[in-house]
Short mmCIF file of C-alpha atoms in Angstrom, two decimals:
data_model
loop_
_atom_site.label_atom_id
_atom_site.label_comp_id
_atom_site.label_asym_id
_atom_site.label_seq_id
_atom_site.Cartn_x
_atom_site.Cartn_y
_atom_site.Cartn_z
CA MET R 401 104.31 -191.77 33.22
CA THR R 402 106.41 -190.04 35.85
CA ASP R 403 106.70 -191.36 39.36
CA GLU R 404 104.42 -188.65 40.67
CA GLU R 405 101.73 -189.38 37.92
CA LEU R 406 101.75 -193.08 38.72
CA GLU R 407 101.20 -192.31 42.50
CA ALA R 408 98.48 -190.00 41.64
CA LEU R 409 96.72 -192.45 39.42
CA LEU R 410 96.93 -195.28 42.04
CA ALA R 411 95.55 -192.84 44.64
CA GLU R 412 92.65 -192.25 42.44
CA LEU R 413 92.10 -195.89 41.83
CA GLU R 414 92.30 -196.64 45.56
CA ALA R 415 89.73 -194.08 46.33
CA GLY R 416 87.23 -195.77 43.96
CA LEU R 417 87.89 -199.23 45.42
CA ARG R 418 87.53 -197.88 48.89
CA GLU R 419 83.84 -196.86 48.14
CA ASP R 420 83.24 -200.25 46.72
CA VAL R 421 84.52 -202.00 49.77
CA ARG R 422 82.68 -199.57 52.13
CA ALA R 423 79.59 -200.55 50.31
CA ALA R 424 80.31 -204.26 50.60
CA LEU R 425 80.97 -203.97 54.19
CA ALA R 426 77.83 -201.78 54.81
CA LEU R 427 75.62 -204.24 53.12
CA THR R 428 77.20 -207.16 55.21
CA ALA R 429 76.60 -205.18 58.44
CA ASP R 430 72.87 -204.53 57.43
CA GLU R 431 72.36 -208.12 56.66
CA PHE R 432 74.06 -209.21 59.81
CA LEU R 433 72.01 -206.90 62.07
CA SER R 434 68.75 -207.86 60.27
CA ALA R 435 69.47 -211.53 61.20
CA LEU R 436 70.47 -210.58 64.77
CA ASP R 437 67.15 -208.63 65.13
CA GLY R 438 65.34 -212.16 64.63
CA ALA R 439 67.60 -214.00 66.92
CA THR R 440 65.23 -214.45 69.83
CA GLU R 441 67.20 -217.48 71.12
CA LEU R 442 70.91 -218.29 71.68
CA VAL R 443 70.86 -220.91 68.93
CA ALA R 444 69.71 -218.30 66.43
CA ALA R 445 72.37 -215.80 67.55
CA ARG R 446 74.98 -218.45 67.08
CA PHE R 447 73.66 -219.12 63.47
CA SER R 448 73.90 -215.41 62.65
CA VAL R 449 77.53 -215.43 63.83
CA SER R 450 78.57 -218.32 61.72
CA SER R 451 76.88 -216.85 58.71
CA ILE R 452 78.49 -213.45 58.62
CA GLY R 453 81.45 -214.84 56.42
CA ASP R 454 78.98 -215.94 53.69
CA MET R 455 77.23 -212.60 54.04
CA TRP R 456 80.62 -210.83 53.11
CA ARG R 457 81.47 -213.46 50.40
CA ARG R 458 78.35 -212.69 48.54
CA ARG R 459 79.51 -209.16 48.06
CA VAL R 460 83.09 -209.89 46.93
CA GLY R 461 82.08 -210.06 43.15
CA PRO R 462 81.90 -206.26 42.64
CA VAL R 463 85.07 -205.71 44.54
CA MET R 464 86.75 -208.27 42.25
CA SER R 465 85.44 -206.48 39.27
CA ARG R 466 86.90 -203.18 40.47
CA LEU R 467 90.24 -204.79 40.94
CA ARG R 468 90.34 -206.32 37.46
CA SER R 469 89.71 -202.68 36.26
CA ILE R 470 92.63 -201.45 38.39
CA ALA R 471 94.80 -204.33 36.97
CA GLY R 472 93.87 -202.98 33.57
CA ARG R 473 94.97 -199.45 34.40
CA GLY R 474 98.30 -200.76 35.71
CA ALA R 475 98.71 -202.63 32.41
CA GLU R 476 97.95 -199.45 30.44
CA ALA R 477 100.55 -197.54 32.39
CA ALA R 478 103.19 -200.31 31.61
CA ALA R 479 102.21 -200.22 27.97
CA GLU R 480 102.54 -196.34 27.81
CA SER R 481 105.99 -196.64 29.62
CA ALA R 482 107.19 -198.98 26.98
CA GLY R 483 105.78 -197.00 24.04
CA ALA R 484 103.72 -200.01 22.89
CA GLU R 485 100.28 -201.12 22.22
CA LEU R 486 98.84 -203.39 24.99
CA PRO R 487 98.62 -206.79 23.24
CA ASP R 488 95.52 -208.92 23.14
CA GLY R 489 95.48 -211.52 25.83
CA TRP R 490 97.93 -209.77 28.06
CA ASP R 491 95.66 -210.54 30.95
CA SER R 492 96.25 -214.33 30.67
CA GLY R 493 99.28 -213.63 33.01
CA LEU R 494 96.79 -212.49 35.83
CA SER R 495 95.37 -215.94 36.58
CA ALA R 496 97.46 -216.54 39.52
CA TYR R 497 96.94 -213.11 40.79
CA THR R 498 93.27 -213.28 40.41
CA GLU R 499 92.97 -216.74 42.23
CA ALA R 500 95.08 -215.70 45.04
CA THR R 501 93.19 -212.38 45.47
CA GLN R 502 89.86 -214.17 45.36
CA THR R 503 91.12 -216.46 48.18
CA LEU R 504 92.44 -213.36 50.28
CA LEU R 505 89.09 -211.59 50.02
CA ASP R 506 87.06 -214.58 50.85
CA ALA R 507 89.23 -214.96 54.07
CA VAL R 508 88.12 -211.50 55.17
CA GLY R 509 84.74 -213.30 55.77
CA ASP R 510 86.52 -216.02 57.84
CA ARG R 511 88.06 -213.29 60.03
CA LEU R 512 84.77 -211.46 60.45
CA ALA R 513 83.29 -214.88 61.56
CA ALA R 514 86.04 -215.40 64.00
CA ASP R 515 85.69 -211.87 65.40
CA ALA R 516 81.90 -212.54 65.81
CA THR R 517 82.44 -215.88 67.47
CA GLN R 518 84.89 -214.31 69.97
CA ALA R 519 82.43 -211.45 70.67
CA LEU R 520 79.76 -213.94 71.22
CA ALA R 521 81.96 -216.05 73.56
CA ASP R 522 82.92 -212.84 75.61
CA GLY R 523 79.17 -212.22 76.14
CA LEU R 524 78.40 -215.68 77.12
CA ASN R 525 81.27 -215.81 79.60
CA ALA R 526 80.03 -212.52 81.02
CA GLY R 527 76.61 -214.23 81.57
CA GLU R 528 74.76 -211.92 79.16
CA ASP R 529 71.25 -212.99 77.89
CA VAL R 530 70.13 -212.95 74.17
CA ASP R 531 69.12 -209.35 74.18
CA GLN R 532 72.58 -208.34 75.71
CA LEU R 533 74.41 -210.55 73.23
CA ARG R 534 72.53 -209.05 70.40
CA ALA R 535 73.61 -205.45 71.61
CA ARG R 536 77.22 -206.46 72.02
CA LEU R 537 77.37 -207.90 68.61
CA SER R 538 75.59 -204.99 67.12
CA GLU R 539 78.09 -202.63 68.56
CA VAL R 540 80.96 -204.48 67.10
CA PHE R 541 79.59 -205.07 63.68
CA VAL R 542 77.39 -202.19 62.86
CA ASP R 543 78.51 -200.22 59.81
CA GLY R 544 81.11 -197.89 61.21
CA GLY R 545 81.90 -200.13 64.09
CA THR R 546 85.27 -201.64 64.96
CA GLN R 547 84.93 -204.59 62.54
CA LEU R 548 83.03 -203.17 59.54
CA GLY R 549 84.22 -199.60 59.58
CA ASP R 550 86.44 -197.35 57.75
CA SER R 551 89.59 -198.77 59.11
CA ARG R 552 88.90 -202.13 57.53
CA ALA R 553 87.78 -200.50 54.30
CA THR R 554 91.03 -198.48 54.04
CA ARG R 555 93.25 -201.56 54.78
CA ILE R 556 91.47 -203.59 52.11
CA ALA R 557 91.51 -200.76 49.54
CA VAL R 558 95.10 -199.75 50.06
CA THR R 559 96.33 -203.23 50.04
CA GLU R 560 94.33 -204.58 47.16
CA SER R 561 94.63 -201.56 44.83
CA THR R 562 98.42 -201.79 45.22
CA ARG R 563 98.31 -205.51 44.43
CA ALA R 564 96.04 -205.24 41.47
CA PHE R 565 97.81 -202.19 39.83
CA ASN R 566 101.26 -203.80 40.04
CA ALA R 567 100.07 -207.29 39.01
CA GLY R 568 98.63 -205.68 35.91
CA ALA R 569 101.71 -203.82 35.24
CA LEU R 570 103.92 -206.87 35.29
CA ALA R 571 101.52 -209.18 33.29
CA ALA R 572 101.35 -206.58 30.64
CA ALA R 573 105.32 -206.03 30.68
CA GLN R 574 105.72 -209.77 30.30
CA SER R 575 103.39 -209.83 27.32
CA MET R 576 105.20 -207.04 25.56
CA THR R 577 108.95 -207.88 26.22
CA GLY R 578 111.06 -209.59 23.61
CA PRO R 579 114.41 -209.26 21.79
CA ASP R 580 113.45 -206.02 20.10
CA ARG R 581 111.87 -204.49 23.39
CA PRO R 582 113.65 -205.97 26.46
CA LEU R 583 111.85 -204.88 29.55
CA VAL R 584 112.94 -204.63 33.09
CA LYS R 585 111.08 -203.80 36.37
CA GLN R 586 111.93 -201.54 39.34
CA TRP R 587 110.52 -201.30 42.88
CA LEU R 588 109.61 -197.73 43.90
CA THR R 589 108.41 -196.57 47.32
CA ARG R 590 106.61 -193.31 48.25
CA ASN R 591 109.85 -192.07 50.01
CA ASP R 592 107.89 -191.01 53.13
CA GLU R 593 107.73 -191.91 56.83
CA MET R 594 105.06 -194.51 56.35
CA VAL R 595 107.43 -196.88 54.04
CA ARG R 596 108.39 -200.00 56.15
CA PRO R 597 112.11 -200.57 56.61
CA SER R 598 112.32 -203.71 54.22
CA HIS R 599 110.48 -201.70 51.50
CA ARG R 600 112.86 -198.77 51.95
CA GLU R 601 115.72 -200.99 51.45
CA ALA R 602 114.20 -202.51 48.35
CA ASN R 603 113.55 -199.08 46.90
CA GLY R 604 115.23 -198.71 43.45
CA GLN R 605 115.95 -202.54 42.95
CA LEU R 606 116.04 -203.26 39.22
CA ARG R 607 115.33 -206.67 37.89
CA LEU R 608 114.58 -208.82 34.83
CA LEU R 609 110.78 -209.29 34.69
CA ASP R 610 110.82 -212.89 35.75
CA ASP R 611 113.41 -212.34 38.55
CA PRO R 612 112.12 -211.57 42.12
CA PHE R 613 113.02 -208.57 44.20
CA ASP R 614 114.59 -209.16 47.52
CA VAL R 615 112.35 -207.57 50.03
CA GLY R 616 113.72 -208.06 53.67
CA GLY R 617 114.85 -211.62 52.48
CA VAL R 618 111.50 -212.43 50.90
CA PRO R 619 111.37 -212.96 47.09
CA MET R 620 108.54 -210.81 45.58
CA GLN R 621 107.54 -210.47 42.04
CA TYR R 622 105.95 -207.08 42.66
CA PRO R 623 104.71 -204.90 45.43
CA GLY R 624 101.69 -206.62 46.87
CA ASP R 625 102.70 -210.00 45.56
CA PRO R 626 100.16 -212.31 47.29
CA SER R 627 102.78 -215.04 47.72
CA ALA R 628 104.49 -212.74 50.25
CA PRO R 629 103.79 -212.72 54.00
CA ALA R 630 100.99 -210.32 55.02
CA ASP R 631 103.47 -208.17 56.89
CA GLU R 632 105.19 -207.38 53.55
CA THR R 633 101.93 -206.52 51.71
CA ILE R 634 99.15 -205.17 54.06
CA LEU R 635 98.97 -201.45 53.51
CA CYS R 636 101.86 -201.43 51.07
CA ARG R 637 101.70 -198.42 48.60
CA CYS R 638 104.81 -199.26 46.59
CA LEU R 639 104.84 -199.20 42.81
CA LEU R 640 106.16 -201.54 40.06
CA LYS R 641 107.71 -199.35 37.29
CA THR R 642 108.66 -200.94 33.98
CA ALA R 643 110.86 -199.71 31.34
CA THR R 644 113.16 -200.80 28.48
CA ALA R 645 116.49 -202.13 29.46
CA THR R 646 118.19 -199.43 27.46
CA GLU R 647 116.63 -196.82 29.51
CA ARG R 648 118.00 -198.24 32.73
#
C-alpha cells in the first residue's frame, strides 16, 4: 500500500472507533445523570461521583473489540506490503499491547472520577446545596459536555486507532520476517503542521523490527507505543510502515 492509502485506511478506521467511543461516553453520561437524578442527599451525590469510573469501564469491552479489529487491519496491511500471507498465530505478539491498552482505557474512568470529584468539591466550596451540585455535575458530564463530549471522543479515537494499527503491523511483521524475507520498519509522519517536533525528527527513521526508534530521546517500538510518555502518543497520527530489507 502507498503512504496515502495507509493514511486513508487509518482515517476510516479512526472514524469507526470514534463512533464506538462516543457511544460508550454517551451511555456513561446517561447512567451518571440517572444516578444524579436520584441523589437527594449529599452522600448519594458523592456515591454517584465515585461510581462514574466503573460506569465507563463497563463500556470498554466494545471499544477493545474495535481496537482488536483495527490491529488486524494493520496486520493485513503489513502482510500485503511483504507480499505474504498473514500466518496463523500472528496476534500472539499483541499480548503486551492489549494489556497496556486495557489499562489505559480503564484509566479514562479514573480521570472521569477525579474530574467529577473536583467538580463536587468546587460546588461544596461555593456552598451549593444538593440541587445545585446536581446541576453543576450535570453540566460538566452531560453527553456533549466538557468531560464526555466530542473532544474526549476524538482524543481517544485518534490516539488508540494509531496505537492499534501500528501494534498490529509490527506484530504481523515480526511473525513473517526470516532469513528468506528479512523485514524492516520505518516511522512515517503525516508531514503537516500538526506533527509534533519530536515526531518530525523521527520521520523516515529505519530500524530492524526489534530495534526501537529514537523519538525525542525516547525509545519507541512503533507510533503509539504505550510504553512511551503520553506527550509522545496522545493524538499521534504517525504510521509504521514495513518492507523487505532489500526494498530499503
